[in-house]
Structures are given as structure tokens and as C-alpha cells.
Tab-separated table of C-alpha atoms in Angstrom:
chain	number	residue	atom	x	y	z
A	155	MET	CA	-9.133	27.399	4.206
A	156	SER	CA	-5.679	25.794	4.197
A	157	GLU	CA	-5.273	24.640	7.759
A	158	ARG	CA	-6.910	21.922	9.728
A	159	VAL	CA	-9.400	23.138	12.320
A	160	LEU	CA	-10.150	21.074	15.422
A	161	PRO	CA	-12.835	21.706	18.017
A	162	GLN	CA	-10.298	21.892	20.792
A	163	LYS	CA	-6.695	21.108	21.501
A	164	ALA	CA	-6.097	17.407	22.176
A	165	ALA	CA	-4.693	16.546	25.582
A	166	PRO	CA	-1.303	14.824	25.662
A	167	ALA	CA	-1.416	11.020	25.795
A	168	GLY	CA	0.847	8.801	27.885
A	169	THR	CA	3.426	6.529	26.270
A	170	ALA	CA	1.498	3.338	27.013
A	171	VAL	CA	-1.675	4.793	25.518
A	172	VAL	CA	0.150	5.871	22.362
A	173	VAL	CA	1.828	2.472	22.009
A	174	LEU	CA	-1.546	0.757	22.366
A	175	GLY	CA	-3.105	3.058	19.785
A	176	PHE	CA	-0.230	2.619	17.339
A	177	THR	CA	-0.393	-1.161	17.799
A	178	ALA	CA	-4.109	-1.109	17.024
A	179	LEU	CA	-3.448	0.898	13.849
A	180	CYS	CA	-0.789	-1.620	12.791
A	181	LEU	CA	-3.102	-4.564	13.466
A	182	SER	CA	-5.891	-2.926	11.495
A	183	TYR	CA	-3.549	-2.505	8.537
A	184	LEU	CA	-2.410	-6.118	8.897
A	185	LEU	CA	-6.052	-7.162	8.571
A	186	ASN	CA	-6.428	-4.765	5.617
A	187	ALA	CA	-3.564	-6.564	3.841
A	188	MET	CA	-4.914	-10.020	4.659
A	189	ASP	CA	-8.318	-8.965	3.397
A	190	ARG	CA	-7.041	-7.772	0.027
A	191	GLN	CA	-4.527	-10.614	-0.514
A	192	VAL	CA	-6.934	-13.486	0.120
A	193	PHE	CA	-8.498	-12.987	-3.324
A	194	TYR	CA	-5.423	-13.761	-5.424
A	195	PRO	CA	-4.840	-17.483	-4.685
A	196	LEU	CA	-8.589	-18.142	-4.985
A	197	VAL	CA	-8.833	-16.677	-8.509
A	198	PRO	CA	-8.647	-20.102	-10.236
A	199	GLU	CA	-11.599	-21.434	-8.181
A	200	ILE	CA	-13.603	-18.248	-8.760
A	201	ARG	CA	-12.860	-18.367	-12.491
A	202	GLU	CA	-13.959	-21.989	-12.671
A	203	GLU	CA	-17.283	-21.350	-10.923
A	204	PHE	CA	-18.216	-18.180	-12.808
A	205	GLY	CA	-16.451	-18.838	-16.113
A	206	PHE	CA	-14.518	-15.564	-16.003
A	207	SER	CA	-11.928	-14.871	-18.699
A	208	LEU	CA	-8.314	-14.116	-17.787
A	209	ASP	CA	-9.006	-10.432	-18.528
A	210	GLN	CA	-11.960	-10.439	-16.138
A	211	ALA	CA	-9.956	-12.286	-13.481
A	212	GLY	CA	-7.086	-9.834	-13.814
A	213	LEU	CA	-9.455	-6.871	-13.507
A	214	LEU	CA	-11.115	-8.350	-10.418
A	215	ALA	CA	-7.759	-9.177	-8.868
A	216	THR	CA	-6.389	-5.645	-9.053
A	217	GLY	CA	-9.398	-3.527	-10.056
A	218	PHE	CA	-10.425	-3.098	-6.421
A	219	THR	CA	-7.462	-0.763	-6.080
A	220	LEU	CA	-9.416	1.733	-8.199
A	221	GLY	CA	-11.490	2.221	-5.057
A	222	LEU	CA	-8.316	2.987	-3.133
A	223	ALA	CA	-7.229	5.416	-5.836
A	224	LEU	CA	-10.531	7.288	-6.044
A	225	THR	CA	-10.435	8.028	-2.330
A	226	GLY	CA	-6.880	9.389	-2.195
A	227	VAL	CA	-7.400	13.094	-2.912
A	228	PRO	CA	-10.848	13.543	-1.276
A	229	ALA	CA	-9.765	11.526	1.769
A	230	GLY	CA	-6.597	13.599	2.065
A	231	TYR	CA	-8.646	16.794	1.873
A	232	LEU	CA	-11.028	15.596	4.599
A	233	LEU	CA	-8.183	14.353	6.783
A	234	ASP	CA	-6.768	17.878	6.896
A	235	ARG	CA	-10.130	19.103	8.208
A	236	MET	CA	-11.938	16.323	10.102
A	237	SER	CA	-11.221	13.766	12.831
A	238	ARG	CA	-8.788	11.201	11.476
A	239	LYS	CA	-9.865	8.674	14.087
A	240	THR	CA	-13.482	8.799	12.951
A	241	ILE	CA	-12.406	8.426	9.333
A	242	VAL	CA	-10.254	5.374	10.150
A	243	VAL	CA	-13.072	3.621	12.023
A	244	VAL	CA	-15.684	4.271	9.322
A	245	SER	CA	-13.288	3.132	6.574
A	246	VAL	CA	-12.696	-0.238	8.257
A	247	VAL	CA	-16.452	-0.783	8.498
A	248	VAL	CA	-16.871	0.033	4.800
A	249	TYR	CA	-14.196	-2.335	3.483
A	250	SER	CA	-15.352	-5.113	5.807
A	251	LEU	CA	-18.912	-4.893	4.492
A	252	GLY	CA	-17.562	-4.963	0.938
A	253	THR	CA	-15.580	-8.094	1.736
A	254	VAL	CA	-18.590	-9.865	3.242
A	255	ALA	CA	-20.575	-9.081	0.092
A	256	ILE	CA	-18.043	-10.609	-2.354
A	257	PRO	CA	-19.119	-14.262	-1.866
A	258	LEU	CA	-22.754	-13.167	-2.364
A	259	ALA	CA	-22.016	-11.995	-5.915
A	260	ALA	CA	-24.041	-13.440	-8.787
A	261	GLY	CA	-21.580	-12.518	-11.537
A	262	PHE	CA	-18.763	-10.302	-12.730
A	263	VAL	CA	-20.484	-6.912	-12.454
A	264	ASP	CA	-21.682	-7.108	-8.868
A	265	MET	CA	-18.493	-8.823	-7.700
A	266	ALA	CA	-16.519	-5.961	-9.271
A	267	VAL	CA	-18.735	-3.472	-7.400
A	268	TYR	CA	-18.156	-5.254	-4.079
A	269	ARG	CA	-14.426	-5.331	-4.733
A	270	LEU	CA	-14.587	-1.610	-5.503
A	271	VAL	CA	-16.419	-0.876	-2.228
A	272	SER	CA	-13.833	-2.883	-0.336
A	273	GLY	CA	-11.099	-0.904	-2.065
A	274	ILE	CA	-12.721	2.419	-1.179
A	275	GLY	CA	-12.699	1.520	2.516
A	276	GLU	CA	-9.144	0.238	2.381
A	277	GLY	CA	-7.990	3.352	0.556
A	278	VAL	CA	-9.487	5.745	3.078
A	279	GLN	CA	-8.022	3.707	5.926
A	280	ALA	CA	-4.554	3.684	4.365
A	281	THR	CA	-4.653	7.438	3.698
A	282	ALA	CA	-5.766	8.135	7.258
A	283	ILE	CA	-3.147	5.897	8.856
A	284	TYR	CA	-0.301	7.443	6.883
A	285	ALA	CA	-1.591	10.933	7.687
A	286	ILE	CA	-1.713	10.071	11.400
A	287	ILE	CA	1.818	8.709	11.596
A	288	GLY	CA	3.126	11.425	9.272
A	289	ALA	CA	1.907	14.096	11.668
A	290	TYR	CA	2.561	12.399	15.007
A	291	TYR	CA	5.986	10.961	14.109
A	292	PHE	CA	7.006	14.053	12.159
A	293	HIS	CA	10.790	13.587	11.788
A	294	ARG	CA	10.714	9.782	12.054
A	295	ARG	CA	7.734	9.159	9.834
A	296	ALA	CA	9.648	6.711	7.592
A	297	LEU	CA	10.504	4.506	10.571
A	298	ALA	CA	6.869	4.644	11.714
A	299	ALA	CA	5.826	3.792	8.160
A	300	GLY	CA	8.236	0.871	8.384
A	301	PHE	CA	6.192	-0.593	11.238
A	302	ILE	CA	3.053	-0.144	9.134
A	303	GLY	CA	4.938	-1.842	6.289
A	304	VAL	CA	5.776	-4.789	8.537
A	305	ALA	CA	2.095	-5.106	9.417
A	306	PHE	CA	1.230	-4.974	5.714
A	307	GLY	CA	3.875	-7.560	4.874
A	308	LEU	CA	2.708	-9.897	7.616
A	309	GLY	CA	-0.841	-9.532	6.308
A	310	VAL	CA	0.299	-10.286	2.756
A	311	PHE	CA	2.119	-13.347	4.109
A	312	LEU	CA	-0.752	-14.655	6.228
A	313	GLY	CA	-3.692	-13.767	3.968
A	314	PRO	CA	-3.132	-16.264	1.120
A	315	VAL	CA	-2.039	-19.111	3.417
A	316	ILE	CA	-4.886	-18.700	5.897
A	317	GLY	CA	-7.414	-17.993	3.168
A	318	GLN	CA	-6.404	-21.061	1.145
A	319	ALA	CA	-6.503	-23.209	4.296
A	320	MET	CA	-9.996	-21.919	5.188
A	321	ALA	CA	-11.227	-22.578	1.661
A	322	ALA	CA	-9.763	-26.093	1.638
A	323	ALA	CA	-11.118	-26.962	5.088
A	324	SER	CA	-14.627	-25.707	4.313
A	325	GLY	CA	-14.700	-26.809	0.700
A	326	SER	CA	-15.696	-23.307	-0.410
A	327	TRP	CA	-13.753	-20.275	-1.598
A	328	ARG	CA	-16.402	-18.086	0.058
A	329	THR	CA	-15.486	-18.877	3.664
A	330	PRO	CA	-12.368	-16.636	3.978
A	331	PHE	CA	-14.299	-13.577	2.826
A	332	TYR	CA	-16.950	-14.042	5.510
A	333	VAL	CA	-14.316	-14.563	8.201
A	334	PHE	CA	-12.152	-11.563	7.244
A	335	GLY	CA	-15.177	-9.316	6.763
A	336	PHE	CA	-16.659	-9.959	10.201
A	337	THR	CA	-13.213	-9.720	11.812
A	338	GLY	CA	-12.909	-6.244	10.306
A	339	LEU	CA	-16.084	-5.102	12.030
A	340	VAL	CA	-14.598	-6.189	15.348
A	341	MET	CA	-11.389	-4.314	14.506
A	342	ALA	CA	-13.371	-1.101	13.951
A	343	LEU	CA	-14.605	-1.292	17.539
A	344	ILE	CA	-11.064	-1.885	18.800
A	345	LEU	CA	-9.800	1.221	16.970
A	346	LEU	CA	-12.643	3.280	18.370
A	347	VAL	CA	-11.616	2.398	21.917
A	348	THR	CA	-7.801	2.314	21.731
A	349	VAL	CA	-6.561	5.117	19.433
A	350	PRO	CA	-6.067	8.333	21.477
A	351	ARG	CA	-7.199	11.622	19.981
A	352	ALA	CA	-3.881	13.256	20.923
A	353	MET	CA	-2.233	10.851	18.500
A	354	SER	CA	-4.802	10.730	15.707
A	355	GLU	CA	-5.333	14.507	15.547
A	356	ALA	CA	-1.725	15.683	15.925
A	357	VAL	CA	-0.546	18.398	13.533
A	358	ALA	CA	3.206	19.030	13.394
A	359	GLY	CA	4.738	22.317	12.350
A	360	ARG	CA	2.298	24.665	14.102
A	361	ALA	CA	3.557	27.556	16.192
A	362	ASP	CA	2.644	25.752	19.414
A	363	ALA	CA	4.087	22.402	18.334
A	364	PRO	CA	7.498	21.041	19.338
A	365	ASP	CA	8.360	20.557	15.665
A	366	ALA	CA	7.725	24.195	14.793
A	367	ALA	CA	10.209	25.517	12.255
A	368	ASP	CA	10.461	27.560	9.090
A	369	TYR	CA	8.946	25.677	6.144
A	370	ASP	CA	9.039	28.501	3.605
A	371	HIS	CA	11.472	26.542	1.419
A	372	VAL	CA	8.702	24.000	0.739
A	373	PRO	CA	6.208	25.033	-1.993
A	374	ASP	CA	2.933	26.317	-0.550
A	375	THR	CA	0.899	24.063	-2.844
A	376	PRO	CA	0.759	20.305	-2.218
A	377	TYR	CA	0.920	19.761	-5.987
A	378	ASN	CA	4.438	20.868	-6.835
A	379	ARG	CA	7.396	19.636	-8.873
A	380	ASN	CA	8.621	17.215	-6.227
A	381	SER	CA	5.237	15.796	-5.305
A	382	LEU	CA	4.346	15.273	-8.964
A	383	ALA	CA	7.685	13.586	-9.700
A	384	PHE	CA	7.218	11.297	-6.725
A	385	GLY	CA	3.655	10.736	-7.926
A	386	VAL	CA	5.130	9.258	-11.101
A	387	THR	CA	7.389	6.950	-9.086
A	388	SER	CA	4.364	5.871	-7.037
A	389	ALA	CA	2.365	5.120	-10.179
A	390	VAL	CA	5.181	3.028	-11.608
A	391	SER	CA	5.508	1.190	-8.303
A	392	GLY	CA	1.781	0.411	-8.298
A	393	LEU	CA	1.827	-0.856	-11.895
A	394	VAL	CA	4.768	-3.116	-11.173
A	395	PHE	CA	3.863	-4.495	-7.747
A	396	TYR	CA	0.173	-5.148	-8.377
A	397	GLY	CA	0.843	-6.270	-11.937
A	398	PHE	CA	2.991	-8.944	-10.342
A	399	LEU	CA	0.664	-9.760	-7.436
A	400	GLY	CA	-2.604	-9.975	-9.352
A	401	LEU	CA	-1.882	-12.951	-11.608
A	402	TYR	CA	1.279	-14.402	-10.077
A	403	PRO	CA	-0.538	-17.351	-8.405
A	404	THR	CA	-2.382	-17.969	-11.686
A	405	PHE	CA	0.965	-18.003	-13.543
A	406	LEU	CA	2.380	-20.494	-11.068
A	407	ARG	CA	-0.631	-22.814	-11.255
A	408	GLU	CA	-1.478	-22.629	-14.953
A	409	GLN	CA	1.953	-22.100	-16.512
A	410	LEU	CA	4.342	-23.813	-14.086
A	411	GLU	CA	1.710	-26.294	-12.804
A	412	PHE	CA	2.270	-25.586	-9.113
A	413	ALA	CA	-0.131	-27.108	-6.587
A	414	PRO	CA	-2.576	-24.639	-4.946
A	415	GLY	CA	-0.655	-24.773	-1.662
A	416	GLU	CA	2.670	-24.065	-3.394
A	417	ALA	CA	1.227	-21.085	-5.275
A	418	ALA	CA	-0.321	-19.705	-2.075
A	419	LEU	CA	2.995	-20.055	-0.228
A	420	ALA	CA	4.850	-18.212	-2.988
A	421	ALA	CA	2.306	-15.388	-2.868
A	422	SER	CA	2.667	-15.285	0.914
A	423	LEU	CA	6.448	-14.970	0.739
A	424	VAL	CA	5.964	-11.679	-1.096
A	425	GLY	CA	4.560	-10.443	2.191
A	426	PHE	CA	7.502	-11.817	4.131
A	427	GLY	CA	9.745	-9.704	1.913
A	428	ALA	CA	7.498	-6.691	2.441
A	429	MET	CA	8.297	-6.903	6.158
A	430	MET	CA	11.741	-5.554	5.309
A	431	ALA	CA	9.962	-2.190	5.441
A	432	LEU	CA	11.131	-1.743	9.041
A	433	PRO	CA	14.913	-1.614	8.413
A	434	VAL	CA	14.221	0.273	5.185
A	435	GLY	CA	12.159	2.819	7.126
A	436	TRP	CA	15.007	3.259	9.603
A	437	LEU	CA	17.370	3.963	6.699
A	438	ALA	CA	14.867	6.267	4.990
A	439	ASP	CA	15.077	8.728	7.897
A	440	ARG	CA	18.858	8.888	7.525
A	441	VAL	CA	19.905	8.580	3.869
A	442	ASP	CA	18.697	10.004	0.576
A	443	GLN	CA	15.426	8.276	-0.230
A	444	ARG	CA	16.022	8.698	-3.949
A	445	LEU	CA	18.940	6.281	-3.620
A	446	LEU	CA	16.800	3.743	-1.771
A	447	MET	CA	14.082	4.019	-4.410
A	448	ALA	CA	16.599	3.513	-7.206
A	449	VAL	CA	17.749	0.317	-5.507
A	450	GLY	CA	14.100	-0.716	-5.171
A	451	PHE	CA	13.348	-0.240	-8.866
A	452	ALA	CA	16.503	-2.066	-9.975
A	453	GLY	CA	15.981	-4.961	-7.560
A	454	THR	CA	12.349	-5.364	-8.564
A	455	ALA	CA	13.203	-5.424	-12.272
A	456	VAL	CA	15.885	-8.097	-11.923
A	457	SER	CA	13.831	-10.277	-9.571
A	458	ALA	CA	10.677	-10.110	-11.714
A	459	LEU	CA	12.611	-10.892	-14.883
A	460	SER	CA	14.052	-13.980	-13.216
A	461	ALA	CA	10.666	-15.110	-11.899
A	462	TYR	CA	9.016	-15.024	-15.319
A	463	THR	CA	11.865	-16.116	-17.579
A	464	VAL	CA	14.344	-18.259	-15.649
A	465	ALA	CA	12.987	-19.877	-12.489
A	466	THR	CA	10.745	-22.928	-12.836
A	467	GLY	CA	11.190	-24.731	-9.504
A	468	ALA	CA	9.316	-24.037	-6.295
A	469	THR	CA	12.381	-23.096	-4.234
A	470	ALA	CA	13.575	-20.554	-6.800
A	471	GLN	CA	10.119	-18.987	-7.011
A	472	TYR	CA	9.917	-18.764	-3.214
A	473	VAL	CA	13.207	-16.867	-3.091
A	474	LEU	CA	12.246	-14.536	-5.936
A	475	ALA	CA	8.817	-13.859	-4.432
A	476	PHE	CA	10.550	-12.824	-1.206
A	477	LEU	CA	12.931	-10.535	-3.126
A	478	ILE	CA	10.117	-8.895	-5.095
A	479	GLY	CA	8.275	-8.274	-1.833
A	480	THR	CA	11.448	-6.765	-0.389
A	481	PHE	CA	12.158	-4.403	-3.275
A	482	ALA	CA	8.642	-3.576	-4.564
A	483	SER	CA	6.941	-3.238	-1.191
A	484	GLY	CA	9.550	-3.057	1.568
A	485	VAL	CA	11.628	-0.470	-0.315
A	486	LEU	CA	9.383	1.240	-2.877
A	487	PHE	CA	6.055	1.344	-1.031
A	488	THR	CA	7.649	2.517	2.217
A	489	ASN	CA	9.585	5.308	0.526
A	490	CYS	CA	6.842	6.409	-1.876
A	491	SER	CA	4.392	6.792	1.005
A	492	THR	CA	6.749	9.066	2.946
A	493	VAL	CA	8.538	11.147	0.293
A	494	LEU	CA	5.211	12.590	-0.822
A	495	GLN	CA	4.526	13.785	2.714
A	496	ARG	CA	8.013	15.282	2.831
A	497	SER	CA	7.263	17.144	-0.400
A	498	VAL	CA	4.455	19.207	1.179
A	499	ARG	CA	4.096	21.508	4.182
A	500	PRO	CA	2.948	20.011	7.511
A	501	GLU	CA	-0.600	21.351	7.236
A	502	HIS	CA	-0.947	19.460	3.944
A	503	VAL	CA	0.115	16.066	5.290
A	504	GLY	CA	-3.326	14.618	4.549
A	505	ARG	CA	-3.139	15.678	0.925
A	506	GLY	CA	0.399	14.352	0.654
A	507	ALA	CA	-0.836	10.974	1.851
A	508	GLY	CA	-3.831	11.262	-0.466
A	509	LEU	CA	-1.674	11.991	-3.514
A	510	PHE	CA	0.314	8.837	-2.791
A	511	ILE	CA	-2.853	6.729	-2.545
A	512	LEU	CA	-4.214	8.284	-5.756
A	513	THR	CA	-1.153	7.799	-7.944
A	514	TYR	CA	-0.158	4.402	-6.552
A	515	TYR	CA	-3.567	2.787	-6.731
A	516	VAL	CA	-4.869	4.276	-9.977
A	517	ALA	CA	-1.946	2.508	-11.599
A	518	ALA	CA	-2.495	-0.616	-9.511
A	519	ALA	CA	-6.181	-0.721	-10.517
A	520	VAL	CA	-5.401	-1.313	-14.196
A	521	SER	CA	-2.190	-3.280	-13.677
A	522	GLY	CA	-3.888	-6.682	-13.661
A	523	LEU	CA	-5.847	-5.986	-16.844
A	524	ILE	CA	-2.761	-4.613	-18.603
A	525	PHE	CA	-0.721	-7.634	-17.553
A	526	ALA	CA	-3.467	-10.016	-18.746
A	527	ARG	CA	-3.583	-8.280	-22.136
A	528	LEU	CA	0.195	-8.492	-22.408
A	529	VAL	CA	0.053	-12.207	-21.580
A	530	ALA	CA	-2.525	-12.723	-24.328
A	531	GLY	CA	-0.338	-10.873	-26.823
A	532	ILE	CA	3.248	-11.831	-25.978
A	533	GLY	CA	2.976	-14.579	-23.366
A	534	TRP	CA	3.870	-14.713	-19.678
A	535	GLN	CA	7.580	-14.103	-20.248
A	536	GLY	CA	6.993	-11.137	-22.541
A	537	ALA	CA	4.498	-9.599	-20.124
A	538	GLY	CA	6.952	-9.979	-17.260
A	539	LEU	CA	9.670	-8.308	-19.321
A	540	VAL	CA	7.573	-5.316	-20.427
A	541	GLN	CA	5.522	-4.462	-17.339
A	542	LEU	CA	7.742	-5.670	-14.533
A	543	THR	CA	11.263	-5.204	-15.871
A	544	LEU	CA	11.298	-2.292	-18.344
A	545	LEU	CA	8.678	-0.082	-16.669
A	546	PRO	CA	10.837	0.556	-13.548
A	547	LEU	CA	13.156	2.553	-15.830
A	548	VAL	CA	10.432	5.227	-15.976
A	549	GLY	CA	10.485	5.406	-12.188
A	550	LEU	CA	14.239	5.866	-12.210
A	551	ALA	CA	13.907	8.725	-14.715
A	552	ALA	CA	11.305	10.494	-12.527
A	553	LEU	CA	13.715	10.514	-9.578
A	554	ALA	CA	16.019	12.786	-11.568
A	555	LEU	CA	13.366	15.545	-11.507
A	556	VAL	CA	13.314	15.820	-7.696
A	557	ASP	CA	14.861	18.815	-5.915
A	558	PRO	CA	15.620	17.753	-2.309
A	559	ARG	CA	16.265	21.371	-1.295
A	560	ARG	CA	12.498	21.940	-1.514
A	561	MET	CA	11.572	19.084	0.822
A	562	LEU	CA	11.071	18.553	4.550
A	563	LEU	CA	14.072	16.454	5.519
A	564	PRO	CA	14.907	15.109	8.997
A	565	PRO	CA	17.911	16.708	10.718
A	566	GLY	CA	21.121	14.970	9.709
A	567	MET	CA	19.765	13.223	6.609
A	568	ARG	CA	22.481	12.673	4.026
A	569	VAL	CA	21.354	13.801	0.577
A	570	LEU	CA	23.238	13.210	-2.664
A	571	GLY	CA	24.526	16.374	-4.257
A	572	ARG	CA	24.105	18.503	-1.127
A	573	ARG	CA	26.959	19.465	1.166
């Protein structure tokens, strides 16, 4: 069965109802970002209490994304067949329970399991949200993804600052995890009440839909040349962005001797840069996304190289953290999440979103461990050069394999090489 089957046709929803539902989805993703980012600035305290090695810390910092990755394809498959709203609500409950369990850990193994559970919930939620907006905002999905990117960026900005403040005020690194976990359970109830079915279950491209058109030029399999090429760019993006995020506060505190508050602020400014996803999303519905992604890879490489080899002062690191957030998240994440949906037919939007989650977060899951091993072998500067500066060249090469003639492009989009 290749098409999504619903019990009955969803009734149209009013503008105010849709805005409320979309706002709730954005807020839930903001909390998702805060939840995952709070771990990074607290790594030194967790390492000190448990005696974790840098390898173990790096794996814990980014290994949770393996949970996100494992859910990508199965979640995408289910999202093309089941209620997306139900899947979103359940996923928020799952990652919130995983977060609450983290401070209860007795050692590395069970903490890694709790991080993995949290990642599974976050991955299903992310897949579902991108499937919802990809279907409901069919021709303006990149702009809609930009709003989700702003929510993510704001969460990345607020998570480390608020988490560090909670930990300092309570005298325990455990406090932020309890607070974010229980807040997530409340958010699940809010989603259940506010997200309209007409929005969450929309399927564009059907014969009775306003977006109906001929999609025969798009391959009938969701795993085609374009989607696989963009899968490579997503994997590179995940390796680079999470390789940077996972141990960046540790680098600032242990190598550059920043104070905890300074390191947390730098990590937060990555999120401020990620909020550039909104103007990037607006552009991504109008110009060739391959060009935007090329700019993202180049900007990330230059900014990361400067952060690990040149800048030593707080102000310089703040600026570079903002730029890395802009290029690696605002540009690359926003475009990777939407080009994969534009590489498949409308009835496969869930699997397009799932393929993005799979490729992006499988790479992200091992990025912290790889970066830690590189640090052990060639130092912080060498690791920054190899993983964060040279690796984006692979992403640039993958863009050359894409054939835009086989994609779903918005009317009026300007594509390089096409008249």
C-alpha cells in the first residue's frame, strides 16, 4: 500500500485554529531543542561526578541522536499511514520521560540508555512535525520550516543559559532535567488540545486537493538519486553541526579556560544564529536550494576553522558561535529538511522527512565520539580542521549529483542550469 489511508476526510479548519495549532507545534519543538541542548554545558559537572572519559562524554553528548536516527524511516512509514497528531503527542511524552530519567542514572550505561530514549522521542516528534508542515504548507514548506527553525534556534539559545542558571541556583546539575522533562508532559497535553486534525492529517497532491498536479516527473520510489544525494548532504551536516555542538563548551572551558557562564552563552549564541532559518526558509522557496546549501557548507567550514584555530577571546567566540549556528543550522538544517521532501512524491512526504532524520542523526550520533577521538590524536585544532572544515567539501560534492528536473519545485523557483 503506497498511499496514506485515513478513517474519514478531515474537516477544514479556520485560520485562527490553524495558527494556534502551528504555534503549539513550534513551541513543542522549542522545548525539544531546549531539552537536548541543556546537556552540553553540564558535561564538565557530569564528568566530574561520574568520572567519565572524554570519549564517554562525547558519546553521551551526541549519542542520543542515534535514537533520533533509528526512528527516521519507521516513523516516516507510520506517518504516511497513521494519525500524525497522535504520533506527535506520544513522542513528546516519550522524550520527556527519558529526560526525567537522566538524573536518576547510576553510571554511563543507563545514562546512555536514557539519552537514547529521549532521542527516540525527539526523533519521532521532529519527523512528524516536518511531515505535517510539508503536507499542509505544500508549496511554502521551506518558509514553514523556517518558523520551526526559529523555534529550534530559540530553544538552542535558551536551553544552555536557563539550564546552567537552574543548575547554579539549585547547586545540582540534575535540576534542569527534571524541569524540562515535566514541562514536556504538559506540552503533550497542549498539543492534544490545540492541533487541528485538518492540519495534522493533510495530504497534498491528491485528486481532491487544491495542490493537485502531475507528479510523474518525480521518481515513484522515495529512495532515488536525488533523495540519496541529499541524504549525503544531510549526513555531512549532522557530522559537522553536532560534532561542533557536542564538545564545544568543553573546548571553551578546558582549552580556552572560559568560565561556565561564558561557555554556556557561547553555546546559546549558536541557537541565536539558528534563528536565521526564517529568512533562509523564505529564500528557499524562491531560489535554488543547492546554492543556499553550498553557501551553508562554505560558511560553516570557515567559521569552525576560525573558532578552533584563531579565536581565543570571548567576544570572537560569541560571534563565531552565532555564525556557525547561522550556516550549519539556519541554512543547512532548514534546507536539508525540505529538499528531501521535494525529492519524493506527495504521498511519500512522511518517508522524505524520515530519510532526513535518519541520515542527519545517524551521523550526528557518532559525531561527538569521532571528534573526541580526533582531539585525542591531533588536538582540538586538528579535530576542528578535519571534521568541521574539510568534511563540508563532501557535502558540496554531493550537491553536484542532484537533478532538479526530478524534484517538486514551487512555481517560480529559480534553478541554476534551467531556463
